[in-house]
Coordinates of C-alpha atoms in Angstrom, one line a residue:
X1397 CA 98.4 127.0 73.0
X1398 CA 99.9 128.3 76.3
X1399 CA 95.8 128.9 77.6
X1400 CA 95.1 124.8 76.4
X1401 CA 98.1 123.5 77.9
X1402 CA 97.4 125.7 81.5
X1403 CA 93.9 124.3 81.3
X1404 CA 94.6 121.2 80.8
X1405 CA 97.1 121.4 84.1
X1406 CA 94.6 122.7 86.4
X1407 CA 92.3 120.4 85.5
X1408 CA 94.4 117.1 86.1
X1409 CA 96.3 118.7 89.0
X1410 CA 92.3 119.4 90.5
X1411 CA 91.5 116.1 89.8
X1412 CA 94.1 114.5 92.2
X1413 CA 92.9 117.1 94.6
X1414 CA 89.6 115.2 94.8
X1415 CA 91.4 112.4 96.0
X1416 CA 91.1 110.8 99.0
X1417 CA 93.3 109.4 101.6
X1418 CA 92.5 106.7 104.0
X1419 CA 94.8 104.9 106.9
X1420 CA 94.5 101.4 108.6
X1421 CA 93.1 101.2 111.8
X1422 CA 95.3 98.6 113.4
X1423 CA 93.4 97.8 116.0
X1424 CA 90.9 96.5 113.6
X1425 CA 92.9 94.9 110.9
X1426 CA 94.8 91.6 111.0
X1427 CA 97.4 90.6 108.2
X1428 CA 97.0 86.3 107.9
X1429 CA 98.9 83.1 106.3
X1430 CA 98.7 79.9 105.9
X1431 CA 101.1 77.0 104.9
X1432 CA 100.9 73.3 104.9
X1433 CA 103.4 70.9 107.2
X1434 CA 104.4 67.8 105.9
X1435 CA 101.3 67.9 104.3
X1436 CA 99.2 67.0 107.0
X1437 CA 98.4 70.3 109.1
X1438 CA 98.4 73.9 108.4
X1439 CA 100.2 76.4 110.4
X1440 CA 98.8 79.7 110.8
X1441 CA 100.8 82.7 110.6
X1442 CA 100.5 86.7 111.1
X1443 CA 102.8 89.8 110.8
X1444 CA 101.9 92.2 113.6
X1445 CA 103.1 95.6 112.0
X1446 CA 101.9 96.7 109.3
X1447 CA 100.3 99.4 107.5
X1448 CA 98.4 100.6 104.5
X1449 CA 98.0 103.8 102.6
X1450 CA 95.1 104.2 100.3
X1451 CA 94.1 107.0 97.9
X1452 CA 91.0 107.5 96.2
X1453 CA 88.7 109.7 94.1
X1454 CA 85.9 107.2 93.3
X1455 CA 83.4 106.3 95.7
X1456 CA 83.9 102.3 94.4
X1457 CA 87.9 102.7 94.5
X1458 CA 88.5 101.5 91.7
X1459 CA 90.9 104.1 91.1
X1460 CA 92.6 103.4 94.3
X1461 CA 96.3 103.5 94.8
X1462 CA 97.1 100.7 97.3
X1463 CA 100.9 101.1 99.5
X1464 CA 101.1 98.2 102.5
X1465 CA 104.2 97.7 104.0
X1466 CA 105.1 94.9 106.6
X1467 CA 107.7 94.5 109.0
X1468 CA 109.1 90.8 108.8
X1469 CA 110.4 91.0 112.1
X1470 CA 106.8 91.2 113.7
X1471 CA 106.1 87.4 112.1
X1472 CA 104.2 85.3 114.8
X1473 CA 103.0 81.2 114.8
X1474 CA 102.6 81.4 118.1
X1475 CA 106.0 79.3 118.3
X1476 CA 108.9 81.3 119.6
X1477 CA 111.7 78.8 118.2
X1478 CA 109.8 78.4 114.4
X1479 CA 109.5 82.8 114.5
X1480 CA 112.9 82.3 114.9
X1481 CA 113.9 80.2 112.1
X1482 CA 111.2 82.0 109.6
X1483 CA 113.6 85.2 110.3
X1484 CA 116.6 83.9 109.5
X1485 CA 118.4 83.2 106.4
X1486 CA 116.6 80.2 105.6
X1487 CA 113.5 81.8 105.2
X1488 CA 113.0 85.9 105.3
X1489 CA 116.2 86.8 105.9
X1490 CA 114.7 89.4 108.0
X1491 CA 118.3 90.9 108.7
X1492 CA 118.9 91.6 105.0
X1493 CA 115.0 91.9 103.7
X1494 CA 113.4 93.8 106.8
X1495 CA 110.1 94.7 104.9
X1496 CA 107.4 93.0 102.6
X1497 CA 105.8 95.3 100.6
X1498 CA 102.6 95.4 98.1
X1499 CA 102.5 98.5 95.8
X1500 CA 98.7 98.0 93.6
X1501 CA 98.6 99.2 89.9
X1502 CA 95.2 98.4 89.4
X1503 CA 91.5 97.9 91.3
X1504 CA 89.1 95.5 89.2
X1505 CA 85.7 95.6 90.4
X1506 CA 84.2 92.3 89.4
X1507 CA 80.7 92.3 90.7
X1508 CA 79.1 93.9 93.7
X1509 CA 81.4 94.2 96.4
X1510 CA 83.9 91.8 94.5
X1511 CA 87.4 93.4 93.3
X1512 CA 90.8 92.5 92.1
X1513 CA 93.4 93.8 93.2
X1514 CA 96.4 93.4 91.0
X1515 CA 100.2 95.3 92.2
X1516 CA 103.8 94.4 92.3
X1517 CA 104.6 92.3 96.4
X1518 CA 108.3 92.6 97.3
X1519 CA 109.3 89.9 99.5
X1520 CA 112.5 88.0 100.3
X1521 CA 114.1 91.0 97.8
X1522 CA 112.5 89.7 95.1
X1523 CA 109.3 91.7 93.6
X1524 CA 106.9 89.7 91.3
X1525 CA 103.3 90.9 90.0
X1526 CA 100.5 89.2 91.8
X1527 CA 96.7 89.2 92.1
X1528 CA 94.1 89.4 94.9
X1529 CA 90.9 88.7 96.0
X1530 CA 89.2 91.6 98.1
X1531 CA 85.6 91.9 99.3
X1532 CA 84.7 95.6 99.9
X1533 CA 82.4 96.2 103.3
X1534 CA 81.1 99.3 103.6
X1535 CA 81.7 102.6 103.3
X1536 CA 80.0 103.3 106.7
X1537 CA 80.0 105.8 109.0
X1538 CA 81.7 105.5 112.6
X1539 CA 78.1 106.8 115.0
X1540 CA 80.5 107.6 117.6
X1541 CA 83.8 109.7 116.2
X1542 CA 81.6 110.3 112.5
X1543 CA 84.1 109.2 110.4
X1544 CA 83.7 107.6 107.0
X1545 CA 84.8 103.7 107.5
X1546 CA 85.6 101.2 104.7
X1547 CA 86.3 97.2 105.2
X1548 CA 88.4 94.9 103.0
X1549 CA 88.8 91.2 103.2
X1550 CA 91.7 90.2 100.9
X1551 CA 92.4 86.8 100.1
X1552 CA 95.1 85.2 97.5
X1553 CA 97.6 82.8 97.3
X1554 CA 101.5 83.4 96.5
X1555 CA 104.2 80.6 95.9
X1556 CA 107.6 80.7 98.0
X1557 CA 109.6 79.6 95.8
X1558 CA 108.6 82.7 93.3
X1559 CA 110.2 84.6 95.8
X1560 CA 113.0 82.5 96.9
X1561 CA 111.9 82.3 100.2
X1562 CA 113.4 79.2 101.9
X1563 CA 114.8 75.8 100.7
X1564 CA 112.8 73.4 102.4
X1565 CA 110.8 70.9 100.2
X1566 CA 107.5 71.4 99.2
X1567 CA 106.6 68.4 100.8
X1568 CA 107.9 70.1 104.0
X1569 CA 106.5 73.2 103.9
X1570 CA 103.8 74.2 101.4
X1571 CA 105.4 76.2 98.4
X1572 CA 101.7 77.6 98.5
X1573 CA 101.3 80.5 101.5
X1574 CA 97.5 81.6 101.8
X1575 CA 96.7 84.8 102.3
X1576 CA 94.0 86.3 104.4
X1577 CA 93.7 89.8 105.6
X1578 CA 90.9 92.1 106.6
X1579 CA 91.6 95.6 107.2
X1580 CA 89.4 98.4 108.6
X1581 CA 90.5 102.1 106.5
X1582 CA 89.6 105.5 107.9
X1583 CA 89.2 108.1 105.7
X1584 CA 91.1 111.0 106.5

């Protein structure tokens, strides 16, 4: 018994070994939103910190293990006075809630290069379960450095007031935000 149950450790603790890790290459990764005004126009949106961890065994990550982490204070609409107001208690409450966060529990490939990505986002304080859209470019290799390169573009939609985040009406601001974000991962 004592032989099975060693065996059986070395071989799950050898399969996590096989594991991957990738990073985000900030300088090629972008972190998007979009909301409607008055329902006329849409305002564009990013967060300019971030990150994301990704771990992986399989070569079509559908194993992966997904951690992003944003910092609410780095939101930009290219209006200084509206950054201003999306931080504040009305809307992020970026004094209390600092961080958005997006932990994945699963990776669905669909077809192709098509995934879902489903995982718990934590925003405003509140965490809810939510589902994305990402389009897998790549692996490739980098010809200059030689490192192994993978693209995602992830798209979705989440619903402010599932998250508490701000009063005004819908007819205001959109309750729906758009997401779009395209990250370029290094593998480590």
């Amino acid at each position: 018994m004592k032989k099975a149950t060693l065996l059986a450790a070395l071989l799950f603790s050898s399969v996590g070994a096989f594991a991957q890790t990738w990073t985000l290459d900030k300088a090629h990764s972008n972190l998007n939103f979009t909301v409607t005004h008055m329902m006329l126009s849409e305002v564009d949106g990013k967060f300019t910190n971030f990150d994301v961890k990704m771990t992986s065994a399989k070569d079509d990550f559908t194993d992966a293990q997904i951690d992003f982490t944003a910092d609410v204070n780095s939101i930009n609409t290219n209006q200084e006075k509206r950054d201003g107001h999306l931080k504040s208690a009305d809307f992020f409450d970026a004094a209390k809630y600092p961080t958005l966060a997006f932990k994945s529990k699963s990776v669905t490939k669909v077809s192709g290069n098509k995934y879902k990505v489903t995982g718990d986002l934590t925003m405003h304080g509140v965490t809810k379960p939510v589902t994305l859209d990402a389009v897998l470019k790549g692996p490739v290799t980098n010809p200059q450095n030689k490192k192994t390169l993978a693209g995602f573009i992830v798209t979705g939609e989440v619903k402010r007031g599932d998250f508490t985040l701000g009063s005004a009406p819908a007819a205001v601001v959109s309750d729906e935000i758009a997401i779009r974000a395209s990250g370029e991962l290094v593998k480590n």
